């Protein structure tokens, strides 16, 4: 799994690609934690190239979302495709975390 | 059982004996971070315990009349058998019918039955212990109530532990749980050192044992939840992939083509997908609850469960047997389906 960090309009975009299994979910959490430590309060996760997400990955998304919310920040997820979108819909994570179809819409507002 | 001459002071003593048990029950429910047991289930457990106590009162009275002079021996060896069997009738029912499947929720159900039993038993003792001191009431009321709740909780927990990972419920596996609750109850009634020692041992020992039960139950539940949710996700991914025919599920379904017509094999595939989806919904909901999130009730579950029932009927018993290796139906899975079905009512 790879994570690319960029900054767009004052918001940090993490582009996650590959498979987010139990082991990689920890790396994702670590990257997000490091953003929070740096004072980032608006985080957008681009999942265009994420092919798989495990239960640990789902936990990580919820946990980071909760942490940002506690700090008054904004956590958005965008560009879900294939199995990852299906898993988010089946587990109804889309009711817990705001999902966006495109990076542009995720960057708008907030 | 209740005589008209009950004094208000006795009612106060009853409350003194029973309130800590109720608080203990509330604390047990609070410890359960997955909130697996509803208040309704706890109330049903208390009610079942009260009915069991009424039954036992009748049986014990009959035996005392028939075998006058053997009251002490009966209290030490006979009553624990009758009373624990009466309480076990409820907790074995909730476990066998997959209404509970984890150690923590079984402990809560078991304790609730015991608490309900103790409440009625204490009411009947109001008459016998009228005018006795607070110390006697604490021994008789609180100590015995903790014992009744505790031994039933431990029996239920042991049964769930033995049933874990098994695909079907075997009643033989309930025997160690029932027997151990009888033995512990009998040990309590022996008053080996003094009634005070038995009470102190029960009041101190049972919470410690139950704390361990909760710790291991939550750990096991978290691991099960993660592991099974991943299996569901894998199954959904496998069925949706372009290389499905090459996967183990695809190969297995292909191997059934001579035995079953295409329509039935199609239904088998739909059933596998739907089972994984329903299962993933239930597990993710539990996971969110553990993380402190509340998700609104799923409006689609009712129709999904109806569709599952239709598919099962359409595939038939032989077909269901053929895809059995691909379906996980442990007591925990059954419980999950039961819980989902209940929520829609």
GROMACS .gro file of C-alpha atoms in nm:
model
  455
    1UNK     CA    1   0.000   0.000   0.000
    2UNK     CA    2   0.125   0.351  -0.079
    3UNK     CA    3   0.021   0.684   0.069
    4UNK     CA    4   0.099   1.010  -0.112
    5UNK     CA    5   0.061   1.331   0.082
    6UNK     CA    6  -0.016   1.657  -0.100
    7UNK     CA    7  -0.165   1.990  -0.001
    8UNK     CA    8  -0.449   2.147  -0.197
    9UNK     CA    9  -0.616   2.476  -0.097
   10UNK     CA   10  -0.487   2.446   0.261
   11UNK     CA   11  -0.618   2.094   0.297
   12UNK     CA   12  -0.405   1.783   0.317
   13UNK     CA   13  -0.495   1.513   0.064
   14UNK     CA   14  -0.378   1.158   0.132
   15UNK     CA   15  -0.396   0.941  -0.179
   16UNK     CA   16  -0.410   0.581  -0.063
   17UNK     CA   17  -0.341   0.305  -0.317
   18UNK     CA   18  -0.326  -0.074  -0.301
   19UNK     CA   19  -0.468  -0.293  -0.026
   20UNK     CA   20  -0.553  -0.170   0.322
   21UNK     CA   21  -0.527  -0.486   0.529
   22UNK     CA   22  -0.456  -0.520   0.902
   23UNK     CA   23  -0.087  -0.442   0.865
   24UNK     CA   24  -0.129  -0.150   0.626
   25UNK     CA   25  -0.411   0.002   0.827
   26UNK     CA   26  -0.155   0.076   1.098
   27UNK     CA   27   0.060   0.264   0.844
   28UNK     CA   28  -0.242   0.465   0.736
   29UNK     CA   29  -0.325   0.550   1.097
   30UNK     CA   30   0.034   0.654   1.158
   31UNK     CA   31   0.031   0.887   0.856
   32UNK     CA   32  -0.297   1.044   0.967
   33UNK     CA   33  -0.168   1.083   1.324
   34UNK     CA   34   0.139   1.258   1.191
   35UNK     CA   35  -0.088   1.501   1.000
   36UNK     CA   36  -0.281   1.571   1.322
   37UNK     CA   37   0.045   1.629   1.511
   38UNK     CA   38   0.145   1.877   1.239
   39UNK     CA   39  -0.172   2.070   1.316
   40UNK     CA   40  -0.370   1.961   1.010
   41UNK     CA   41  -0.744   2.001   1.070
   42UNK     CA   42  -0.880   1.930   0.721
   43UNK     CA   43  -0.798   1.589   0.584
   44UNK     CA   44  -0.920   1.446   0.253
   45UNK     CA   45  -0.860   1.079   0.176
   46UNK     CA   46  -0.856   0.996  -0.194
   47UNK     CA   47  -0.930   0.624  -0.244
   48UNK     CA   48  -0.927   0.614  -0.627
   49UNK     CA   49  -0.662   0.341  -0.632
   50UNK     CA   50  -0.754   0.154  -0.316
   51UNK     CA   51  -0.852  -0.198  -0.420
   52UNK     CA   52  -0.925  -0.362  -0.086
   53UNK     CA   53  -1.015  -0.257   0.267
   54UNK     CA   54  -1.025  -0.491   0.566
   55UNK     CA   55  -1.209  -0.455   0.897
   56UNK     CA   56  -0.897  -0.297   1.046
   57UNK     CA   57  -0.901  -0.042   0.766
   58UNK     CA   58  -1.266   0.041   0.838
   59UNK     CA   59  -1.179   0.082   1.205
   60UNK     CA   60  -0.893   0.317   1.113
   61UNK     CA   61  -1.119   0.540   0.903
   62UNK     CA   62  -1.373   0.567   1.186
   63UNK     CA   63  -1.104   0.629   1.447
   64UNK     CA   64  -0.928   0.906   1.252
   65UNK     CA   65  -1.266   1.061   1.168
   66UNK     CA   66  -1.355   1.065   1.539
   67UNK     CA   67  -1.019   1.216   1.639
   68UNK     CA   68  -1.049   1.496   1.384
   69UNK     CA   69  -1.406   1.564   1.490
   70UNK     CA   70  -1.296   1.591   1.853
   71UNK     CA   71  -1.039   1.850   1.750
   72UNK     CA   72  -1.302   2.041   1.552
   73UNK     CA   73  -1.151   1.931   1.221
   74UNK     CA   74  -1.292   1.797   0.897
   75UNK     CA   75  -1.243   1.445   0.760
   76UNK     CA   76  -1.360   1.358   0.410
   77UNK     CA   77  -1.327   1.051   0.193
   78UNK     CA   78  -1.358   1.057  -0.184
   79UNK     CA   79  -1.340   0.858  -0.508
   80UNK     CA   80  -1.432   0.512  -0.383
   81UNK     CA   81  -1.452   0.244  -0.648
   82UNK     CA   82  -1.530  -0.128  -0.688
   83UNK     CA   83  -1.509  -0.348  -0.382
   84UNK     CA   84  -1.408  -0.062  -0.150
   85UNK     CA   85  -1.724   0.134  -0.240
   86UNK     CA   86  -1.931  -0.183  -0.201
   87UNK     CA   87  -1.783  -0.250   0.145
   88UNK     CA   88  -1.845   0.109   0.258
   89UNK     CA   89  -2.206   0.085   0.143
   90UNK     CA   90  -2.274  -0.261   0.287
   91UNK     CA   91  -2.125  -0.173   0.624
   92UNK     CA   92  -2.299   0.166   0.605
   93UNK     CA   93  -1.980   0.349   0.683
   94UNK     CA   94  -2.116   0.608   0.440
   95UNK     CA   95  -2.363   0.706   0.716
   96UNK     CA   96  -2.085   0.764   0.962
   97UNK     CA   97  -1.830   0.938   0.741
   98UNK     CA   98  -1.903   1.186   0.461
   99UNK     CA   99  -1.820   1.035   0.120
  100UNK     CA  100  -1.762   1.233  -0.201
  101UNK     CA  101  -1.761   1.117  -0.561
  102UNK     CA  102  -1.472   1.337  -0.668
  103UNK     CA  103  -1.169   1.506  -0.514
  104UNK     CA  104  -1.305   1.842  -0.628
  105UNK     CA  105  -1.630   1.801  -0.437
  106UNK     CA  106  -1.440   1.683  -0.128
  107UNK     CA  107  -1.225   1.996  -0.139
  108UNK     CA  108  -1.520   2.232  -0.171
  109UNK     CA  109  -1.654   2.399   0.145
  110UNK     CA  110  -1.581   2.312   0.506
  111UNK     CA  111  -4.544  -1.672   5.005
  112UNK     CA  112  -4.601  -1.317   5.135
  113UNK     CA  113  -4.790  -1.287   5.459
  114UNK     CA  114  -4.994  -0.981   5.546
  115UNK     CA  115  -4.781  -0.918   5.854
  116UNK     CA  116  -4.480  -0.788   5.665
  117UNK     CA  117  -4.341  -0.481   5.835
  118UNK     CA  118  -4.205  -0.183   5.648
  119UNK     CA  119  -3.868  -0.246   5.815
  120UNK     CA  120  -3.861  -0.588   5.651
  121UNK     CA  121  -3.928  -0.432   5.314
  122UNK     CA  122  -3.638  -0.200   5.382
  123UNK     CA  123  -3.424  -0.504   5.459
  124UNK     CA  124  -3.539  -0.668   5.138
  125UNK     CA  125  -3.435  -0.359   4.945
  126UNK     CA  126  -3.103  -0.357   5.132
  127UNK     CA  127  -3.042  -0.714   5.025
  128UNK     CA  128  -3.158  -0.679   4.669
  129UNK     CA  129  -3.052  -0.330   4.561
  130UNK     CA  130  -2.678  -0.411   4.546
  131UNK     CA  131  -2.758  -0.714   4.327
  132UNK     CA  132  -2.954  -0.498   4.085
  133UNK     CA  133  -2.671  -0.243   4.083
  134UNK     CA  134  -2.428  -0.526   4.014
  135UNK     CA  135  -2.646  -0.636   3.721
  136UNK     CA  136  -2.654  -0.279   3.587
  137UNK     CA  137  -2.275  -0.259   3.626
  138UNK     CA  138  -2.231  -0.586   3.434
  139UNK     CA  139  -2.442  -0.445   3.151
  140UNK     CA  140  -2.240  -0.124   3.162
  141UNK     CA  141  -1.916  -0.321   3.129
  142UNK     CA  142  -2.038  -0.471   2.804
  143UNK     CA  143  -1.912  -0.218   2.550
  144UNK     CA  144  -2.095  -0.388   2.262
  145UNK     CA  145  -2.432  -0.353   2.444
  146UNK     CA  146  -2.531  -0.703   2.336
  147UNK     CA  147  -2.807  -0.749   2.591
  148UNK     CA  148  -3.113  -0.524   2.575
  149UNK     CA  149  -3.297  -0.405   2.886
  150UNK     CA  150  -3.590  -0.619   2.764
  151UNK     CA  151  -3.370  -0.930   2.771
  152UNK     CA  152  -3.250  -0.847   3.122
  153UNK     CA  153  -3.612  -0.801   3.232
  154UNK     CA  154  -3.703  -1.135   3.072
  155UNK     CA  155  -3.416  -1.300   3.260
  156UNK     CA  156  -3.536  -1.151   3.589
  157UNK     CA  157  -3.890  -1.271   3.512
  158UNK     CA  158  -3.774  -1.620   3.421
  159UNK     CA  159  -3.575  -1.636   3.745
  160UNK     CA  160  -3.881  -1.530   3.943
  161UNK     CA  161  -4.092  -1.803   3.779
  162UNK     CA  162  -3.817  -2.059   3.847
  163UNK     CA  163  -3.812  -1.953   4.213
  164UNK     CA  164  -4.189  -1.997   4.239
  165UNK     CA  165  -4.162  -2.347   4.094
  166UNK     CA  166  -3.876  -2.440   4.323
  167UNK     CA  167  -4.066  -2.306   4.624
  168UNK     CA  168  -4.349  -2.546   4.544
  169UNK     CA  169  -4.114  -2.842   4.486
  170UNK     CA  170  -3.904  -2.769   4.795
  171UNK     CA  171  -4.213  -2.733   5.015
  172UNK     CA  172  -4.340  -3.069   4.891
  173UNK     CA  173  -4.006  -3.238   4.958
  174UNK     CA  174  -3.978  -3.082   5.305
  175UNK     CA  175  -4.323  -3.219   5.389
  176UNK     CA  176  -4.239  -3.567   5.259
  177UNK     CA  177  -3.894  -3.591   5.415
  178UNK     CA  178  -3.930  -3.398   5.738
  179UNK     CA  179  -3.614  -3.421   5.946
  180UNK     CA  180  -3.380  -3.412   5.645
  181UNK     CA  181  -3.410  -3.038   5.583
  182UNK     CA  182  -3.039  -2.966   5.630
  183UNK     CA  183  -2.923  -3.244   5.399
  184UNK     CA  184  -3.177  -3.140   5.138
  185UNK     CA  185  -3.069  -2.774   5.161
  186UNK     CA  186  -2.706  -2.877   5.110
  187UNK     CA  187  -2.742  -3.134   4.832
  188UNK     CA  188  -3.100  -3.154   4.697
  189UNK     CA  189  -3.209  -2.790   4.669
  190UNK     CA  190  -2.901  -2.683   4.466
  191UNK     CA  191  -2.988  -2.949   4.204
  192UNK     CA  192  -3.355  -2.846   4.179
  193UNK     CA  193  -3.284  -2.472   4.182
  194UNK     CA  194  -2.994  -2.474   3.938
  195UNK     CA  195  -3.185  -2.697   3.696
  196UNK     CA  196  -3.479  -2.455   3.713
  197UNK     CA  197  -3.253  -2.155   3.641
  198UNK     CA  198  -3.059  -2.344   3.374
  199UNK     CA  199  -3.383  -2.412   3.186
  200UNK     CA  200  -3.384  -2.044   3.088
  201UNK     CA  201  -3.016  -1.978   3.025
  202UNK     CA  202  -2.969  -2.299   2.823
  203UNK     CA  203  -3.274  -2.194   2.617
  204UNK     CA  204  -3.130  -1.850   2.533
  205UNK     CA  205  -2.793  -2.001   2.440
  206UNK     CA  206  -2.934  -2.297   2.243
  207UNK     CA  207  -3.163  -2.069   2.042
  208UNK     CA  208  -2.874  -1.834   1.968
  209UNK     CA  209  -3.024  -1.545   2.161
  210UNK     CA  210  -2.684  -1.504   2.320
  211UNK     CA  211  -2.357  -1.632   2.180
  212UNK     CA  212  -2.081  -1.455   2.368
  213UNK     CA  213  -1.951  -1.509   2.718
  214UNK     CA  214  -2.030  -1.156   2.837
  215UNK     CA  215  -2.394  -1.150   2.730
  216UNK     CA  216  -2.447  -1.505   2.858
  217UNK     CA  217  -2.306  -1.396   3.193
  218UNK     CA  218  -2.553  -1.104   3.204
  219UNK     CA  219  -2.848  -1.332   3.114
  220UNK     CA  220  -2.737  -1.593   3.370
  221UNK     CA  221  -2.694  -1.331   3.641
  222UNK     CA  222  -3.036  -1.180   3.561
  223UNK     CA  223  -3.206  -1.521   3.604
  224UNK     CA  224  -3.027  -1.569   3.936
  225UNK     CA  225  -3.119  -1.218   4.053
  226UNK     CA  226  -3.486  -1.274   3.965
  227UNK     CA  227  -3.475  -1.603   4.150
  228UNK     CA  228  -3.317  -1.442   4.456
  229UNK     CA  229  -3.575  -1.161   4.464
  230UNK     CA  230  -3.867  -1.403   4.495
  231UNK     CA  231  -3.675  -1.624   4.735
  232UNK     CA  232  -3.597  -1.325   4.957
  233UNK     CA  233  -3.962  -1.220   4.956
  234UNK     CA  234  -4.053  -1.566   5.083
  235UNK     CA  235  -3.787  -1.538   5.355
  236UNK     CA  236  -3.932  -1.207   5.477
  237UNK     CA  237  -4.182  -1.406   5.676
  238UNK     CA  238  -3.929  -1.653   5.817
  239UNK     CA  239  -3.669  -1.395   5.916
  240UNK     CA  240  -3.909  -1.136   6.049
  241UNK     CA  241  -3.753  -0.929   6.324
  242UNK     CA  242  -3.396  -1.056   6.265
  243UNK     CA  243  -3.105  -0.812   6.250
  244UNK     CA  244  -2.956  -0.637   5.947
  245UNK     CA  245  -2.653  -0.870   5.953
  246UNK     CA  246  -2.872  -1.177   5.907
  247UNK     CA  247  -3.048  -1.008   5.618
  248UNK     CA  248  -2.725  -0.918   5.448
  249UNK     CA  249  -2.609  -1.278   5.478
  250UNK     CA  250  -2.941  -1.425   5.377
  251UNK     CA  251  -3.040  -1.165   5.119
  252UNK     CA  252  -2.739  -1.010   4.955
  253UNK     CA  253  -2.497  -1.302   4.986
  254UNK     CA  254  -2.746  -1.556   4.855
  255UNK     CA  255  -2.856  -1.323   4.575
  256UNK     CA  256  -2.496  -1.280   4.455
  257UNK     CA  257  -2.451  -1.656   4.478
  258UNK     CA  258  -2.770  -1.725   4.276
  259UNK     CA  259  -2.673  -1.473   4.007
  260UNK     CA  260  -2.306  -1.567   4.007
  261UNK     CA  261  -2.332  -1.944   3.976
  262UNK     CA  262  -2.591  -1.915   3.696
  263UNK     CA  263  -2.368  -1.661   3.518
  264UNK     CA  264  -2.065  -1.891   3.549
  265UNK     CA  265  -2.261  -2.195   3.428
  266UNK     CA  266  -2.387  -2.003   3.124
  267UNK     CA  267  -2.040  -1.865   3.051
  268UNK     CA  268  -1.879  -2.208   3.069
  269UNK     CA  269  -2.140  -2.346   2.829
  270UNK     CA  270  -2.077  -2.068   2.575
  271UNK     CA  271  -1.703  -2.123   2.609
  272UNK     CA  272  -1.749  -2.494   2.528
  273UNK     CA  273  -1.985  -2.417   2.238
  274UNK     CA  274  -1.753  -2.162   2.080
  275UNK     CA  275  -1.651  -2.240   1.725
  276UNK     CA  276  -1.893  -2.533   1.696
  277UNK     CA  277  -2.130  -2.539   1.405
  278UNK     CA  278  -2.422  -2.696   1.587
  279UNK     CA  279  -2.550  -2.688   1.943
  280UNK     CA  280  -2.497  -3.014   2.132
  281UNK     CA  281  -2.682  -3.043   2.461
  282UNK     CA  282  -2.398  -3.253   2.603
  283UNK     CA  283  -2.190  -2.935   2.610
  284UNK     CA  284  -2.430  -2.777   2.859
  285UNK     CA  285  -2.368  -3.050   3.117
  286UNK     CA  286  -2.038  -2.910   3.259
  287UNK     CA  287  -2.195  -2.564   3.300
  288UNK     CA  288  -2.506  -2.695   3.475
  289UNK     CA  289  -2.307  -2.934   3.695
  290UNK     CA  290  -2.058  -2.665   3.798
  291UNK     CA  291  -2.340  -2.427   3.894
  292UNK     CA  292  -2.495  -2.706   4.107
  293UNK     CA  293  -2.160  -2.782   4.274
  294UNK     CA  294  -2.085  -2.416   4.351
  295UNK     CA  295  -2.436  -2.365   4.487
  296UNK     CA  296  -2.403  -2.676   4.701
  297UNK     CA  297  -2.062  -2.560   4.825
  298UNK     CA  298  -2.213  -2.225   4.925
  299UNK     CA  299  -2.492  -2.404   5.116
  300UNK     CA  300  -2.242  -2.617   5.311
  301UNK     CA  301  -2.136  -2.310   5.512
  302UNK     CA  302  -1.796  -2.483   5.555
  303UNK     CA  303  -1.655  -2.227   5.799
  304UNK     CA  304  -1.959  -2.015   5.871
  305UNK     CA  305  -2.240  -1.851   5.672
  306UNK     CA  306  -2.034  -1.531   5.685
  307UNK     CA  307  -1.734  -1.700   5.517
  308UNK     CA  308  -1.955  -1.836   5.239
  309UNK     CA  309  -2.109  -1.494   5.183
  310UNK     CA  310  -1.777  -1.309   5.182
  311UNK     CA  311  -1.629  -1.568   4.944
  312UNK     CA  312  -1.927  -1.528   4.706
  313UNK     CA  313  -1.938  -1.148   4.724
  314UNK     CA  314  -1.563  -1.112   4.666
  315UNK     CA  315  -1.496  -1.409   4.441
  316UNK     CA  316  -1.781  -1.390   4.190
  317UNK     CA  317  -1.720  -1.029   4.075
  318UNK     CA  318  -1.349  -1.106   4.023
  319UNK     CA  319  -1.428  -1.415   3.813
  320UNK     CA  320  -1.691  -1.223   3.613
  321UNK     CA  321  -1.444  -0.940   3.551
  322UNK     CA  322  -1.207  -1.195   3.391
  323UNK     CA  323  -1.497  -1.335   3.189
  324UNK     CA  324  -1.577  -0.990   3.053
  325UNK     CA  325  -1.215  -0.916   2.969
  326UNK     CA  326  -1.170  -1.240   2.772
  327UNK     CA  327  -1.514  -1.217   2.613
  328UNK     CA  328  -1.450  -0.867   2.477
  329UNK     CA  329  -1.108  -0.974   2.348
  330UNK     CA  330  -1.251  -1.282   2.180
  331UNK     CA  331  -1.543  -1.083   2.037
  332UNK     CA  332  -1.313  -0.819   1.890
  333UNK     CA  333  -1.097  -1.086   1.724
  334UNK     CA  334  -1.400  -1.275   1.596
  335UNK     CA  335  -1.558  -0.958   1.465
  336UNK     CA  336  -1.248  -0.852   1.273
  337UNK     CA  337  -1.175  -1.201   1.140
  338UNK     CA  338  -1.529  -1.277   1.029
  339UNK     CA  339  -1.586  -0.934   0.876
  340UNK     CA  340  -1.271  -0.984   0.669
  341UNK     CA  341  -1.402  -1.322   0.552
  342UNK     CA  342  -1.730  -1.159   0.451
  343UNK     CA  343  -1.544  -0.886   0.262
  344UNK     CA  344  -1.328  -1.151   0.090
  345UNK     CA  345  -1.638  -1.347  -0.013
  346UNK     CA  346  -1.808  -1.034  -0.153
  347UNK     CA  347  -1.489  -0.946  -0.339
  348UNK     CA  348  -1.448  -1.300  -0.471
  349UNK     CA  349  -1.805  -1.317  -0.603
  350UNK     CA  350  -1.775  -0.976  -0.769
  351UNK     CA  351  -1.436  -1.039  -0.931
  352UNK     CA  352  -1.381  -1.116  -1.300
  353UNK     CA  353  -1.178  -1.422  -1.205
  354UNK     CA  354  -1.459  -1.568  -0.997
  355UNK     CA  355  -1.451  -1.902  -1.183
  356UNK     CA  356  -1.090  -1.950  -1.074
  357UNK     CA  357  -1.156  -1.879  -0.707
  358UNK     CA  358  -1.221  -2.164  -0.459
  359UNK     CA  359  -1.589  -2.067  -0.435
  360UNK     CA  360  -1.623  -2.051  -0.815
  361UNK     CA  361  -1.451  -2.387  -0.863
  362UNK     CA  362  -1.671  -2.546  -0.597
  363UNK     CA  363  -1.993  -2.416  -0.753
  364UNK     CA  364  -1.874  -2.535  -1.097
  365UNK     CA  365  -1.815  -2.881  -0.951
  366UNK     CA  366  -2.186  -2.892  -0.859
  367UNK     CA  367  -2.308  -2.842  -1.217
  368UNK     CA  368  -2.400  -3.206  -1.274
  369UNK     CA  369  -2.596  -3.234  -0.954
  370UNK     CA  370  -2.795  -2.910  -0.969
  371UNK     CA  371  -2.964  -2.718  -1.255
  372UNK     CA  372  -2.827  -2.372  -1.349
  373UNK     CA  373  -3.117  -2.189  -1.176
  374UNK     CA  374  -3.039  -2.354  -0.843
  375UNK     CA  375  -2.665  -2.283  -0.881
  376UNK     CA  376  -2.753  -1.921  -0.953
  377UNK     CA  377  -2.956  -1.909  -0.632
  378UNK     CA  378  -2.665  -2.067  -0.446
  379UNK     CA  379  -2.436  -1.788  -0.562
  380UNK     CA  380  -2.696  -1.524  -0.466
  381UNK     CA  381  -2.737  -1.684  -0.125
  382UNK     CA  382  -2.362  -1.678  -0.062
  383UNK     CA  383  -2.342  -1.312  -0.160
  384UNK     CA  384  -2.647  -1.213   0.041
  385UNK     CA  385  -2.536  -1.407   0.350
  386UNK     CA  386  -2.200  -1.230   0.341
  387UNK     CA  387  -2.369  -0.891   0.299
  388UNK     CA  388  -2.617  -0.943   0.584
  389UNK     CA  389  -2.339  -1.079   0.801
  390UNK     CA  390  -2.109  -0.783   0.722
  391UNK     CA  391  -2.390  -0.538   0.806
  392UNK     CA  392  -2.444  -0.697   1.146
  393UNK     CA  393  -2.072  -0.707   1.229
  394UNK     CA  394  -1.998  -0.354   1.119
  395UNK     CA  395  -2.286  -0.232   1.333
  396UNK     CA  396  -2.136  -0.406   1.635
  397UNK     CA  397  -1.797  -0.260   1.551
  398UNK     CA  398  -1.936   0.093   1.529
  399UNK     CA  399  -2.120   0.045   1.856
  400UNK     CA  400  -1.799  -0.063   2.027
  401UNK     CA  401  -1.637   0.256   1.891
  402UNK     CA  402  -1.917   0.463   2.045
  403UNK     CA  403  -2.111   0.532   1.724
  404UNK     CA  404  -2.483   0.480   1.677
  405UNK     CA  405  -2.602   0.408   1.323
  406UNK     CA  406  -2.970   0.443   1.233
  407UNK     CA  407  -3.159   0.111   1.184
  408UNK     CA  408  -3.094  -0.043   0.846
  409UNK     CA  409  -3.414  -0.014   0.636
  410UNK     CA  410  -3.298  -0.282   0.391
  411UNK     CA  411  -3.234  -0.566   0.634
  412UNK     CA  412  -3.594  -0.684   0.648
  413UNK     CA  413  -3.615  -0.736   0.272
  414UNK     CA  414  -3.268  -0.895   0.265
  415UNK     CA  415  -3.371  -1.150   0.530
  416UNK     CA  416  -3.692  -1.224   0.338
  417UNK     CA  417  -3.488  -1.279   0.023
  418UNK     CA  418  -3.251  -1.508   0.217
  419UNK     CA  419  -3.543  -1.721   0.331
  420UNK     CA  420  -3.677  -1.737  -0.026
  421UNK     CA  421  -3.338  -1.846  -0.160
  422UNK     CA  422  -3.302  -2.116   0.107
  423UNK     CA  423  -3.643  -2.254   0.010
  424UNK     CA  424  -3.565  -2.240  -0.361
  425UNK     CA  425  -3.228  -2.417  -0.320
  426UNK     CA  426  -3.385  -2.691  -0.105
  427UNK     CA  427  -3.234  -2.902   0.175
  428UNK     CA  428  -3.000  -3.101  -0.054
  429UNK     CA  429  -2.866  -2.788  -0.218
  430UNK     CA  430  -2.819  -2.620   0.120
  431UNK     CA  431  -2.624  -2.923   0.234
  432UNK     CA  432  -2.403  -2.898  -0.076
  433UNK     CA  433  -2.308  -2.533  -0.011
  434UNK     CA  434  -2.274  -2.589   0.364
  435UNK     CA  435  -1.890  -2.589   0.342
  436UNK     CA  436  -1.903  -2.233   0.209
  437UNK     CA  437  -2.145  -2.102   0.472
  438UNK     CA  438  -2.045  -2.034   0.830
  439UNK     CA  439  -2.327  -2.117   1.068
  440UNK     CA  440  -2.178  -2.129   1.413
  441UNK     CA  441  -2.396  -2.029   1.712
  442UNK     CA  442  -2.244  -1.683   1.687
  443UNK     CA  443  -2.353  -1.649   1.324
  444UNK     CA  444  -2.701  -1.765   1.414
  445UNK     CA  445  -2.709  -1.514   1.697
  446UNK     CA  446  -2.610  -1.240   1.457
  447UNK     CA  447  -2.898  -1.329   1.223
  448UNK     CA  448  -3.134  -1.354   1.518
  449UNK     CA  449  -3.033  -1.010   1.643
  450UNK     CA  450  -3.077  -0.857   1.299
  451UNK     CA  451  -3.419  -1.020   1.263
  452UNK     CA  452  -3.528  -0.899   1.609
  453UNK     CA  453  -3.433  -0.541   1.537
  454UNK     CA  454  -3.668  -0.530   1.241
  455UNK     CA  455  -3.971  -0.631   1.448
   0.00000   0.00000   0.00000
